[in-house]
Tab-separated table of C-alpha atoms in Angstrom:
chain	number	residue	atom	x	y	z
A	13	UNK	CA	-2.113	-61.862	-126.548
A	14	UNK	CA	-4.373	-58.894	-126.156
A	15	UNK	CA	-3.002	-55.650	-126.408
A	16	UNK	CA	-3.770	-53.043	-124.022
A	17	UNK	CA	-3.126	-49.771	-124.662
A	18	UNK	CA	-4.008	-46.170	-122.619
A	19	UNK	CA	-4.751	-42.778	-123.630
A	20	UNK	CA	-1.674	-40.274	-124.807
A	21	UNK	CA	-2.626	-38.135	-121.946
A	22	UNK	CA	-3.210	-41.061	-119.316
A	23	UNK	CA	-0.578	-40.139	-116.616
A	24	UNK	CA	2.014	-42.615	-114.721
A	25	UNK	CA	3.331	-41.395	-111.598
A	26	UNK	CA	4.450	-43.189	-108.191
A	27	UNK	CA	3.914	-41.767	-104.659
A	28	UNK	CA	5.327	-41.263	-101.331
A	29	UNK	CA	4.575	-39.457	-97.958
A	30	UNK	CA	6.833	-37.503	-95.928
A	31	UNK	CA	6.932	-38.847	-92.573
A	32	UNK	CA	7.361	-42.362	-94.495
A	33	UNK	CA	10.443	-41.632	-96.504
A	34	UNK	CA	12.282	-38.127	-95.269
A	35	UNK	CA	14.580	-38.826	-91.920
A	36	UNK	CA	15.938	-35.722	-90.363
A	37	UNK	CA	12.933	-35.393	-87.896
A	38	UNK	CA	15.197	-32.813	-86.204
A	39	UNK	CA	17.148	-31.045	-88.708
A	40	UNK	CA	16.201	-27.135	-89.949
A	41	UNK	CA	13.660	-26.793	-87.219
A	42	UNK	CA	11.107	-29.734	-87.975
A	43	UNK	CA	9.260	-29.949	-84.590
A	44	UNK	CA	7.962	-33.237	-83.461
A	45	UNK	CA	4.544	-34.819	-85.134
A	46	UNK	CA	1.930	-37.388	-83.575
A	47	UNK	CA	3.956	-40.048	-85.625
A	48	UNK	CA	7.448	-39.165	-84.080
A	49	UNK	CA	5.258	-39.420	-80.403
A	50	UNK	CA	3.563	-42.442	-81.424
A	51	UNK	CA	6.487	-44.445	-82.930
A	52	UNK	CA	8.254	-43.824	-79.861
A	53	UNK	CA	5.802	-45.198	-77.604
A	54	UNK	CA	6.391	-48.937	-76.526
A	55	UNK	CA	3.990	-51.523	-77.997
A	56	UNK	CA	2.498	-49.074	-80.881
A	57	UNK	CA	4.617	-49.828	-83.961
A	58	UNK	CA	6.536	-53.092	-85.068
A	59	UNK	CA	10.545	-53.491	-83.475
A	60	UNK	CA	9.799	-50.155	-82.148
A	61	UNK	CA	11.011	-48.740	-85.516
A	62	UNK	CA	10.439	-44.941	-85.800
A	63	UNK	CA	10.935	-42.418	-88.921
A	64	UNK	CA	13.923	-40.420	-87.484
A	65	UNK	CA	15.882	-41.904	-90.710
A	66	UNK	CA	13.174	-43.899	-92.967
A	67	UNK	CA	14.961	-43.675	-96.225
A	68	UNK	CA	16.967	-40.192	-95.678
A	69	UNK	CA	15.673	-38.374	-98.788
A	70	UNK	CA	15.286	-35.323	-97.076
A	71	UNK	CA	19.281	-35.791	-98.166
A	72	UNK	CA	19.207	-38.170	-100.870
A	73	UNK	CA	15.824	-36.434	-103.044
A	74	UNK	CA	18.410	-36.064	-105.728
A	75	UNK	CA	18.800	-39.520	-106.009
A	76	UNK	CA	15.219	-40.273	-105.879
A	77	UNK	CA	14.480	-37.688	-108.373
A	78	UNK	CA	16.964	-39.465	-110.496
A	79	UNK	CA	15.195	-42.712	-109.964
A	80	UNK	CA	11.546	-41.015	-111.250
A	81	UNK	CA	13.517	-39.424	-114.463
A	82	UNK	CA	14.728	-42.955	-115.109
A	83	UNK	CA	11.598	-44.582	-113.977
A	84	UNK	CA	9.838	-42.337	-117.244
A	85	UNK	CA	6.888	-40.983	-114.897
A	86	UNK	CA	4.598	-37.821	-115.781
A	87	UNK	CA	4.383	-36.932	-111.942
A	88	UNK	CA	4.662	-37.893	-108.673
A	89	UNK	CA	3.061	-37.518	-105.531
A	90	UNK	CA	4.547	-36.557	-101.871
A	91	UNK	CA	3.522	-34.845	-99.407
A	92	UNK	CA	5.104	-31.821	-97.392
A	93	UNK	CA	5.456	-32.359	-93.567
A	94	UNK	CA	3.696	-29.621	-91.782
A	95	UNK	CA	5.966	-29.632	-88.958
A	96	UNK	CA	8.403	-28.485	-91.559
A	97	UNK	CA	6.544	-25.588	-92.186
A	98	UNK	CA	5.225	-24.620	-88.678
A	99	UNK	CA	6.710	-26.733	-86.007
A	100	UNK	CA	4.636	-25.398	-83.421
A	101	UNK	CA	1.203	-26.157	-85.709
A	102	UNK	CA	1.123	-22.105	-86.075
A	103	UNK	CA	3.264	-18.918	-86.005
A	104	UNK	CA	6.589	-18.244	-87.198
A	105	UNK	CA	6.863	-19.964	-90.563
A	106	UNK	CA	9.954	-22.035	-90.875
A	107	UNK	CA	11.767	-21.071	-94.000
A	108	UNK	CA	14.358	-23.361	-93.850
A	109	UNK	CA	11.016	-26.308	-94.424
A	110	UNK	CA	9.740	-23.965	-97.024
A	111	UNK	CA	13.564	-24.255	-98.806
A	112	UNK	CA	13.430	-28.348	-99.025
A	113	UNK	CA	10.482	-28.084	-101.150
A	114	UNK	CA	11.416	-25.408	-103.177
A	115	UNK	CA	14.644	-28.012	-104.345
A	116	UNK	CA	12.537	-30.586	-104.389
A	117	UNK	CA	9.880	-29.118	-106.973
A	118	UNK	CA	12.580	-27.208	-108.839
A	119	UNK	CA	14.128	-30.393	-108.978
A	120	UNK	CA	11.198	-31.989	-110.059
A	121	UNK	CA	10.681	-29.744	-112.418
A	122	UNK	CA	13.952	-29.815	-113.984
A	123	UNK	CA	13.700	-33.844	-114.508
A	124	UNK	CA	10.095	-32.735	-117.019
A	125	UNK	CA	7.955	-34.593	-113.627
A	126	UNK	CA	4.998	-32.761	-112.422
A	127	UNK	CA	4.755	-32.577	-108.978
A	128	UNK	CA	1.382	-33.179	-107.452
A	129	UNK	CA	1.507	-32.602	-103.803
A	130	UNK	CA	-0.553	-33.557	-100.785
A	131	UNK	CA	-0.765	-31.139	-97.857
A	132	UNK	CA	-1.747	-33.578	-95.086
A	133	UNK	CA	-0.354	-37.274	-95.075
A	134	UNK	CA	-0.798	-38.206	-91.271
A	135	UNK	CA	2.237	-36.128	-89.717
A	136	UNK	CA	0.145	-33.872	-87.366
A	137	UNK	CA	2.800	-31.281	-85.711
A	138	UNK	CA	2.440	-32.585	-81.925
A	139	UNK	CA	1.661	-29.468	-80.463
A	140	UNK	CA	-1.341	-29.441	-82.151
A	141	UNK	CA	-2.223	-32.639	-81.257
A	142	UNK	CA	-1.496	-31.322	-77.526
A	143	UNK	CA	-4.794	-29.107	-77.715
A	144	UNK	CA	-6.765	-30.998	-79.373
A	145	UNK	CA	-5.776	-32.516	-82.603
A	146	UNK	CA	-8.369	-32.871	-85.157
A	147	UNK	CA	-11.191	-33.113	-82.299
A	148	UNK	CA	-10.360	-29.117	-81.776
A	149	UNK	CA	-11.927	-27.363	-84.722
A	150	UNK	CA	-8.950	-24.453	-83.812
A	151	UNK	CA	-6.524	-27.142	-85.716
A	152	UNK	CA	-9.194	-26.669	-88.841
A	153	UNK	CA	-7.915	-22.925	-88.754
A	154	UNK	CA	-4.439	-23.533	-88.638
A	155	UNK	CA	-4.942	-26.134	-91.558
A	156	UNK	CA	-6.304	-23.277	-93.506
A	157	UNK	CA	-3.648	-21.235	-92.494
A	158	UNK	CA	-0.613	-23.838	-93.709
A	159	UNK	CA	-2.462	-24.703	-96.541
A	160	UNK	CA	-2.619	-20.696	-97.915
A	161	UNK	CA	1.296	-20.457	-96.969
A	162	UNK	CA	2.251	-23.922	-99.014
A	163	UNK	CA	-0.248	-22.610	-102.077
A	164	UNK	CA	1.707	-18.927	-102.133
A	165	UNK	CA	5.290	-20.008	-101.826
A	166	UNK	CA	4.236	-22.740	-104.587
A	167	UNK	CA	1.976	-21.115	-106.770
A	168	UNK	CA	2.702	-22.064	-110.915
A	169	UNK	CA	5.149	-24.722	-110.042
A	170	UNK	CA	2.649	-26.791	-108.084
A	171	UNK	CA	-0.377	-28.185	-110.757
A	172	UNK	CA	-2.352	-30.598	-108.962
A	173	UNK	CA	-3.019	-30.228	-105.087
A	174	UNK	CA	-4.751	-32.818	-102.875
A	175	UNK	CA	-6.116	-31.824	-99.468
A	176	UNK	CA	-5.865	-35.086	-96.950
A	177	UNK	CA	-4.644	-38.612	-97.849
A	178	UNK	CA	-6.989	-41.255	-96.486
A	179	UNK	CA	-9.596	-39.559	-93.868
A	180	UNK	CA	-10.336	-42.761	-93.114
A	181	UNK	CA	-7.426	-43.645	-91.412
A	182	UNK	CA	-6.661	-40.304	-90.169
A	183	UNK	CA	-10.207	-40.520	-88.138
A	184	UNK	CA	-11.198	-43.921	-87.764
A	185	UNK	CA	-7.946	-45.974	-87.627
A	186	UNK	CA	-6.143	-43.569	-85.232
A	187	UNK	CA	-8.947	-42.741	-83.222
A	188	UNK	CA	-11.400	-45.749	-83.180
A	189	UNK	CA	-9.233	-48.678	-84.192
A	190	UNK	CA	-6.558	-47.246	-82.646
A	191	UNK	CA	-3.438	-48.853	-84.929
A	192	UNK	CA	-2.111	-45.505	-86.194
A	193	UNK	CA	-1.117	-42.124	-84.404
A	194	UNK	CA	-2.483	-40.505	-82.320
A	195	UNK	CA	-3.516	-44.461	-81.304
A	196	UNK	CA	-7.225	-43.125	-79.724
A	197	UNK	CA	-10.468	-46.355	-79.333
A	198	UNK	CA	-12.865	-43.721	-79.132
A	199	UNK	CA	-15.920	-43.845	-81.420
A	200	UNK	CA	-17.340	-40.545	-81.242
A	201	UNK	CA	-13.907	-38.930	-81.244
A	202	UNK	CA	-13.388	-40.726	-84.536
A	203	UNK	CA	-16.477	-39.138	-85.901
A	204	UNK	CA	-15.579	-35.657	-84.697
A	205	UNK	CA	-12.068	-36.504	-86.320
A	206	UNK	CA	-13.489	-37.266	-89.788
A	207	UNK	CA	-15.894	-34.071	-89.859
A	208	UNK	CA	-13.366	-32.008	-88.429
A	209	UNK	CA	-10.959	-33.478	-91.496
A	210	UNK	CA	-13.237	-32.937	-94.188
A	211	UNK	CA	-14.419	-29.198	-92.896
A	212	UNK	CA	-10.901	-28.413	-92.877
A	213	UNK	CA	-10.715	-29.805	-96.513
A	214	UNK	CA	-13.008	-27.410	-97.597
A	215	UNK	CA	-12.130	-24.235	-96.044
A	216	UNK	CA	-8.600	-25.306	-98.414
A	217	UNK	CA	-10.430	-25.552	-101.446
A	218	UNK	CA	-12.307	-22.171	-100.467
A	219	UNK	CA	-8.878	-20.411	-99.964
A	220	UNK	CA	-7.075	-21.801	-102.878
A	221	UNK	CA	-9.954	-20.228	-105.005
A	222	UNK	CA	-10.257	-17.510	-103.223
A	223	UNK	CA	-6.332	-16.919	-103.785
A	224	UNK	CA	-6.783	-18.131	-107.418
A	225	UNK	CA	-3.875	-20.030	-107.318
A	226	UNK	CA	-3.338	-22.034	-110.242
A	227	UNK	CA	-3.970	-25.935	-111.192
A	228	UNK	CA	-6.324	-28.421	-109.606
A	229	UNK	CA	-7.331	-29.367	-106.164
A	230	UNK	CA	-8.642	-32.291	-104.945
A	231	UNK	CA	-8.953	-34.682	-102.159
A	232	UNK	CA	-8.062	-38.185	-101.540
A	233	UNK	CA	-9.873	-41.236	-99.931
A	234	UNK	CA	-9.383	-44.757	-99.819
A	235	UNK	CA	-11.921	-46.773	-100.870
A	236	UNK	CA	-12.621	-50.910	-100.666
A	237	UNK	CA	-15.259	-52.748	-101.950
A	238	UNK	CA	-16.901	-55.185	-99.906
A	239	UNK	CA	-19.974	-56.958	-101.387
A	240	UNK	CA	-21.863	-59.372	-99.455
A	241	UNK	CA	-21.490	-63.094	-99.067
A	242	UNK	CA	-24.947	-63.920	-100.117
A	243	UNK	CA	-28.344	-62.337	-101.839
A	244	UNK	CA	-29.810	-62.518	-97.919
A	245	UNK	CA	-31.055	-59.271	-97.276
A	246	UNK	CA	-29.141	-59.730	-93.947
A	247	UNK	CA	-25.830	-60.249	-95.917
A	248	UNK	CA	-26.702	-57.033	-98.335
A	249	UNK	CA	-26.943	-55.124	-95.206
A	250	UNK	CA	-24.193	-55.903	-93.405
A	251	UNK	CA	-21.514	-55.628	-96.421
A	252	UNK	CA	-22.932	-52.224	-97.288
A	253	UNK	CA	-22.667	-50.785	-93.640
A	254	UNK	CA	-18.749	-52.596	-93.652
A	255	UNK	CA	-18.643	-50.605	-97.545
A	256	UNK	CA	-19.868	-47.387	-96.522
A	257	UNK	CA	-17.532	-47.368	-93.509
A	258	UNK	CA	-14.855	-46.538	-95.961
A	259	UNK	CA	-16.602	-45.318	-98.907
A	260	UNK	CA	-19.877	-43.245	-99.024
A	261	UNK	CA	-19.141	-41.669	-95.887
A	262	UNK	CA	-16.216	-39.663	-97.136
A	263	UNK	CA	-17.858	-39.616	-100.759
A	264	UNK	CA	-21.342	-38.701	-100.087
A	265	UNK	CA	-20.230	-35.645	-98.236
A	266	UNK	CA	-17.577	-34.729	-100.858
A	267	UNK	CA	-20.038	-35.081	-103.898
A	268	UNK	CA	-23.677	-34.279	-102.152
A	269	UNK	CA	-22.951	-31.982	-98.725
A	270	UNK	CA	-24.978	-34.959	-96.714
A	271	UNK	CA	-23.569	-38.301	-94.976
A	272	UNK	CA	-25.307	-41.583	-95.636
A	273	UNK	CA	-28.334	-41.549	-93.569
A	274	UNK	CA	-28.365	-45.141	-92.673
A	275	UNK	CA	-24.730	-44.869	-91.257
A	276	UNK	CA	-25.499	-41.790	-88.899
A	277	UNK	CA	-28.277	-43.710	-87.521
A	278	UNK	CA	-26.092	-46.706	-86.708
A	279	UNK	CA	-23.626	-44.568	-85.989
A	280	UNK	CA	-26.302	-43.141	-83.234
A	281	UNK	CA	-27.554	-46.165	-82.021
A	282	UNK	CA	-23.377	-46.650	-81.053
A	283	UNK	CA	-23.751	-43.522	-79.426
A	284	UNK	CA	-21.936	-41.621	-81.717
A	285	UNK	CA	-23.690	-38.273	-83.524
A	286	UNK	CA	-21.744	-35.639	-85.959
A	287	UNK	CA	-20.846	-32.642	-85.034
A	288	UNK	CA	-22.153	-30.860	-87.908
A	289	UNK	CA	-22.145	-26.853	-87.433
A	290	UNK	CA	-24.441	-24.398	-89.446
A	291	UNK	CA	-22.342	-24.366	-92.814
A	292	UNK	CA	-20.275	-27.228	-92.440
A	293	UNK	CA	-21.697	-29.196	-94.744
A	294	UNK	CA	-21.511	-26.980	-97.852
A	295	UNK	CA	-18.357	-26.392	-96.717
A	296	UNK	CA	-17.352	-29.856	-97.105
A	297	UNK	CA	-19.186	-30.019	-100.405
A	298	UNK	CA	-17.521	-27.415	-102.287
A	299	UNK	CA	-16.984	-28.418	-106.166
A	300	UNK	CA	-13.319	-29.956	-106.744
A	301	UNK	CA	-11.478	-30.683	-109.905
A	302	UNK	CA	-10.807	-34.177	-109.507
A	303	UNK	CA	-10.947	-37.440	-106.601
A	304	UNK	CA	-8.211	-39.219	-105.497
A	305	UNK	CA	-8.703	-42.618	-105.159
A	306	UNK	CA	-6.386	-45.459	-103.164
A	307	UNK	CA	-6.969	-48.699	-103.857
A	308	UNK	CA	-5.374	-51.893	-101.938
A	309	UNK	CA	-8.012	-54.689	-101.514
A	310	UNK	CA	-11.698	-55.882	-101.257
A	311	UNK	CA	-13.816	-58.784	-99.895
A	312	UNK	CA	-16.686	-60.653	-98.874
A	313	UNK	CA	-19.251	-60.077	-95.985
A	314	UNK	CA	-22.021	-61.872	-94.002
A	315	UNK	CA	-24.082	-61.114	-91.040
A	316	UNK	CA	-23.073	-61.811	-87.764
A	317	UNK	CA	-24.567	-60.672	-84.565
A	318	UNK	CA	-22.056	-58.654	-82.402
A	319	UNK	CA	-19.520	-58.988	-85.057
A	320	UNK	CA	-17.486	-55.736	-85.155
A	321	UNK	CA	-18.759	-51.848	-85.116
A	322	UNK	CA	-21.548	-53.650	-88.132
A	323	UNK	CA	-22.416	-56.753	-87.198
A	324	UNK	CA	-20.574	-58.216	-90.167
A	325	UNK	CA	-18.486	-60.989	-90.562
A	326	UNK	CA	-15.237	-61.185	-93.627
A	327	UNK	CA	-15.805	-64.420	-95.638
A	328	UNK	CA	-12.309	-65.766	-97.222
A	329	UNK	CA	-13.322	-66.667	-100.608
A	330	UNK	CA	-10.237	-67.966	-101.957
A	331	UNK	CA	-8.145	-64.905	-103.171
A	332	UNK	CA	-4.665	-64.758	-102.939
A	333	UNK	CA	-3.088	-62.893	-100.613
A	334	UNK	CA	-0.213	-60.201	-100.106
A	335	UNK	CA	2.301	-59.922	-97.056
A	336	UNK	CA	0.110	-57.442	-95.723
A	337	UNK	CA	-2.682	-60.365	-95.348
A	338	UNK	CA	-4.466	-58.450	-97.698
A	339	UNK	CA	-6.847	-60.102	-100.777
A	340	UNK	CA	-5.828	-59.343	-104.340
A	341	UNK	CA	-8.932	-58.115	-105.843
A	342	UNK	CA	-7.970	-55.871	-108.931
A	343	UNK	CA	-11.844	-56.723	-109.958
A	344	UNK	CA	-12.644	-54.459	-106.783
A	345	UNK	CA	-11.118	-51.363	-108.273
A	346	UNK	CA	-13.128	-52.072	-111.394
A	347	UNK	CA	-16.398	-52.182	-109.309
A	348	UNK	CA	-15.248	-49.189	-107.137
A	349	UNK	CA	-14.661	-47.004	-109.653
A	350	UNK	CA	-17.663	-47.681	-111.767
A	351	UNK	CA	-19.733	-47.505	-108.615
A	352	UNK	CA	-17.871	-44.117	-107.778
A	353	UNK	CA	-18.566	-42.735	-111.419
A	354	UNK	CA	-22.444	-44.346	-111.413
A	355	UNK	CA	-23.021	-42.554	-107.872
A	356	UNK	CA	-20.937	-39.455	-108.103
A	357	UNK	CA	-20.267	-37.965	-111.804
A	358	UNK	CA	-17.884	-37.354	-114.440
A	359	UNK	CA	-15.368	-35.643	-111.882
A	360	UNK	CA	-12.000	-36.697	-113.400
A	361	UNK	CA	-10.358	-40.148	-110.790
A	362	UNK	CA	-6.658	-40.730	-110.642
A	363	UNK	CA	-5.733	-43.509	-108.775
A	364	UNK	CA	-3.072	-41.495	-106.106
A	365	UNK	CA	-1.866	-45.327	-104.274
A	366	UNK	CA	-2.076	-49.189	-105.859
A	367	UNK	CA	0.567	-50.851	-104.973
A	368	UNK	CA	1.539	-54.438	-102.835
A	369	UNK	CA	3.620	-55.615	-99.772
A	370	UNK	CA	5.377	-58.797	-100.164
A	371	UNK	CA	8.616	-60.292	-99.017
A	372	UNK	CA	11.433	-59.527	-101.358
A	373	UNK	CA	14.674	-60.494	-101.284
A	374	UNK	CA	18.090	-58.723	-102.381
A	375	UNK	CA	20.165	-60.944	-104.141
A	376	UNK	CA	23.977	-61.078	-104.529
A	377	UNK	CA	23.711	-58.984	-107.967
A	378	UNK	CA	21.717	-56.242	-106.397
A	379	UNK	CA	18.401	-57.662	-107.922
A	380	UNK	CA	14.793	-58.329	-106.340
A	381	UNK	CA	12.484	-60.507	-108.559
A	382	UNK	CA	9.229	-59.523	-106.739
A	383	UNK	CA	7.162	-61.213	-109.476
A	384	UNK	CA	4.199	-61.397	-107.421
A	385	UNK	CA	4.539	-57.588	-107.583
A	386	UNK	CA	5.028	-57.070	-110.911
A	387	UNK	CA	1.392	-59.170	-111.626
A	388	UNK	CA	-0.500	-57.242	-108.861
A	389	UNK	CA	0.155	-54.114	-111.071
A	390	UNK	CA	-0.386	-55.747	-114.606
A	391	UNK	CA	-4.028	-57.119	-112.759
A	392	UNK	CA	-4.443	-53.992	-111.740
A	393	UNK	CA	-3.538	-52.317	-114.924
A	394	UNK	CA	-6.129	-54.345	-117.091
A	395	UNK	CA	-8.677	-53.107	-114.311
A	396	UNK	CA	-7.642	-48.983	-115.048
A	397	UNK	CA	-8.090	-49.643	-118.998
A	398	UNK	CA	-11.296	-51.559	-118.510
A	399	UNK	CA	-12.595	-48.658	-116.648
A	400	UNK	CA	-11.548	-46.053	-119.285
A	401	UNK	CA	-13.200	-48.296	-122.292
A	402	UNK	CA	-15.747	-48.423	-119.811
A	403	UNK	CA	-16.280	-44.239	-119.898
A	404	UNK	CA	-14.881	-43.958	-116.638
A	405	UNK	CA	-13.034	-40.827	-116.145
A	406	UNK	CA	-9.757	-42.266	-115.222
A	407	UNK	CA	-6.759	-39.950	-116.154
A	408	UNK	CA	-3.697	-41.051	-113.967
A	409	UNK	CA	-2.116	-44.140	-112.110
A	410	UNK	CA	0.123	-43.095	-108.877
A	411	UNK	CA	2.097	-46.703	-108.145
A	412	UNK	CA	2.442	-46.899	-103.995
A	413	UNK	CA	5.553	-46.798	-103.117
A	414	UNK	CA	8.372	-45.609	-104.955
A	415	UNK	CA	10.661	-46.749	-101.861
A	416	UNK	CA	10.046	-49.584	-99.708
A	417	UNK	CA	9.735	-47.323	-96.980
A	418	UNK	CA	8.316	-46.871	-92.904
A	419	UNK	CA	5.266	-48.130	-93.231
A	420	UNK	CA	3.586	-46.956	-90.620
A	421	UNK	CA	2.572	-49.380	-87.522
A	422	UNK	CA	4.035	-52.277	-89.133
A	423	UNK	CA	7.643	-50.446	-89.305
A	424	UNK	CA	10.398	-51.479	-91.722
A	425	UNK	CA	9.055	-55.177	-91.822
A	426	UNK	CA	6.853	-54.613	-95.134
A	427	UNK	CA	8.351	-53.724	-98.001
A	428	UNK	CA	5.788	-51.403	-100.794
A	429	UNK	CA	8.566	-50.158	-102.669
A	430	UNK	CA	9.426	-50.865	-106.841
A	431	UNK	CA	12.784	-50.055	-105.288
A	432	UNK	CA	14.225	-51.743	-102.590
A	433	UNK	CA	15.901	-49.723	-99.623
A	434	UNK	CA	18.634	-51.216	-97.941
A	435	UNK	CA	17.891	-49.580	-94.104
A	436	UNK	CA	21.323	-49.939	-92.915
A	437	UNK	CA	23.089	-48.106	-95.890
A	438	UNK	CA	20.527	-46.496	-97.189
A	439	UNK	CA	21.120	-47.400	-100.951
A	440	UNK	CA	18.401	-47.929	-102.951
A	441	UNK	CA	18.214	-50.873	-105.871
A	442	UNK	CA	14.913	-50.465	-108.928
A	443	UNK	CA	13.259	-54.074	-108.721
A	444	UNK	CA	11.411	-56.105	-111.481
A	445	UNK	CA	8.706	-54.506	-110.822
A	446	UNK	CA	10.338	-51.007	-111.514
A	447	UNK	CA	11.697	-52.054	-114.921
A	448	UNK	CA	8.128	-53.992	-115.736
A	449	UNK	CA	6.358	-49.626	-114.685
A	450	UNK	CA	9.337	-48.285	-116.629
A	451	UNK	CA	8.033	-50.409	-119.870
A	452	UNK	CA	4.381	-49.994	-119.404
A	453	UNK	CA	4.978	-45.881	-119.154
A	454	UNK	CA	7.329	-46.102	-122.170
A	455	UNK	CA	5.238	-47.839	-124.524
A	456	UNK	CA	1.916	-46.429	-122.563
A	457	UNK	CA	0.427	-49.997	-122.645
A	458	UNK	CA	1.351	-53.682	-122.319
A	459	UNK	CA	0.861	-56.997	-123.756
A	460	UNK	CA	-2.216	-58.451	-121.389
């Protein structure tokens, strides 16, 4: 058997998201977000589930904390709920939001774990949303304003920052597919979402150097790779336009200050044109210290008239598939990555989400044997080493999720987690695929 083994410095973390995992939605003057409106609006998310408990670790972060020291990870990645911090969106900051970060990075801290923290994972404060949400460039402005507040009060503890998780959903899914909050089917509003994301993202990374806080900032997108069914031009066409939906059109504006020119004009001939203000654009553009990348599938695509926002049509191929009726394509983050590193630089990638849904089961000794899981990551693994043999700048793996947790639209029915959350007492249980992370990070490699 091949031996694999990473860099000293290659760091293992796992990651969560605050609306996902915290509870107390009222407690210490947390005002309502788009998710607590959306998950509370028939139809919208699976069971009706909602996160006003999720996995309680706005009580139980001790315990979780003691799960990461055991785990034996560098870092790990949450994010801090803004309507913790400003419940209203603006004004009176809410120190008692401020203080359940503070233990949570002290605590962090304490365990030797890094904590790398993203300032907007979805949870919009509602009142916000009320005027506007991210189609209001006033919300851009009170981003700004959170952001500078969460960099002070965390300045030296706080390393590694990322702006937005996943602009994609935040603009396209919620407001063109509709499937997440605020649950919009509105194309141009979706566009104006996205810009209006990304701006915001770089009037952060402005401030933060303005304030010269320390550490890194960064920004986070999820990208897929779709390649097309055939060598037809027609094909080629169609799988780039499905690509580019998710990739260069958050990437080419990060890296180069322009969007893909071919997508605005489709875009256009949808009836859909960017909002693009004198500025906006080297806003978006401004130099950051590293990419976040989230990786969960790939596929195969072939012209079809009519078919979708790109006239393209998903081929199955064969892959095997997770309980999210997603393909397993670790070769996809191989092909990603290299094509983000060919096309954008040597700006230093960690992977901030990998991770799989499938159906686990507790058994009587407090045990899940999610092997399926445990070979999605070692697949996945051999992918991240082949890119750093490959010169790839790859410097950290974030596993998705530490806690099987709310996941979103599809509620408590899919299970992420490398430890399994019981939702009706709340105790949590470190599955195969927790002990199989736990060895890789201890002997920083694997047998392949």
């Amino acid at each position: 058997m091949a031996r694999i083994d990473f860099p000293k410095d290659f760091v293992w973390g796992t990651a969560t998201a605050s609306y996902q995992i915290e509870g107390a939605w009222q407690e210490d003057g947390r005002g309502p977000s788009i998710w607590d409106t959306f998950s509370k609006t028939p139809g919208k998310v699976f069971n009706g589930d909602n996160g006003d408990v999720a996995c309680d670790s706005y009580h139980r972060y001790e315990e979780d904390i003691a799960l990461l020291k055991k785990l034996g990870v560098k870092a790990y990645r949450f994010s801090i709920a803004w309507p913790r911090i400003f419940p209203q969106g603006t004004g009176e900051v809410n120190e008692k939001g401020l203080d359940y970060y503070r233990k949570v990075v002290d605590g962090l801290i304490a365990a030797g774990i890094e904590p790398c923290v993203t300032l907007y994972h979805w949870d919009l404060p509602q009142a916000l949303q009320d005027k506007g949400g991210w189609d209001n460039r006033d919300t851009i402005d009170a981003f700004v304003n959170y952001s500078e507040v969460i960099f002070k009060a965390f300045n030296g503890k706080i390393k590694q920052w990322i702006t937005f998780n996943e602009t994609w959903c935040v603009s396209f899914l919620s407001n063109y597919l509709g499937l997440h909050a605020p649950g919009n089917t509105d194309l141009q509003l979706a566009v104006n979402v996205a810009h209006h994301c990304m701006v915001a993202h770089g009037e952060a990374v402005k401030k933060f150097r303005e304030l010269g806080i320390e550490g890194e900032i960064g920004t986070t997108h999820n990208l897929y790779w779709f390649e097309p069914y055939s060598t037809s031009p027609e094909d080629a066409a169609a799988a780039r336009r499905n690509r580019a939906f998710n990739n260069e059109w958050f990437m080419e504006p990060t890296f180069k200050g322009t969007y893909p020119q071919f997508l605005v004009d489709w875009f256009k001939g949808k009836g859909a044109e960017v909002p693009i203000l004198p500025g906006d654009m080297e806003t978006i553009s401004q130099k950051i210290d590293f990419i976040g990348v989230n990786f969960y599938s790939g596929g195969f695509g072939r012209y079809k008239k009519d078919e979708g926002l790109f006239d393209c049509e998903e081929v199955q191929v064969g892959f095997d598939k997770t309980y999210m009726d997603w393909n397993v394509y670790a070769d996809g983050l191989y092909k990603v990555l290299s094509w983000a590193h060919e096309e954008y630089g040597d700006t230093p990638i960690y992977i901030t989400e990998n991770g799989a849904c499938y159906e686990d089961v507790l058994t009587e000794d407090n045990r899940v044997h999610d092997v399926l899981r445990k070979e999605y990551f070692k697949k996945h693994f051999i992918q991240c080493h082949r890119l750093i043999e490959s010169g790839v700048p790859l410097k950290g793996y974030f596993a998705w999720s530490l806690l099987d947790n709310f996941e979103w639209a599809e509620g408590y029915r899919k299970r992420f987690g490398i430890v399994y959350t019981n939702y009706e007492t709340l105790e949590r249980y470190p599955k195969d695929s927790y002990y199989f992370i736990q060895d890789v990070i201890k002997n920083n490699g694997f047998e392949a």
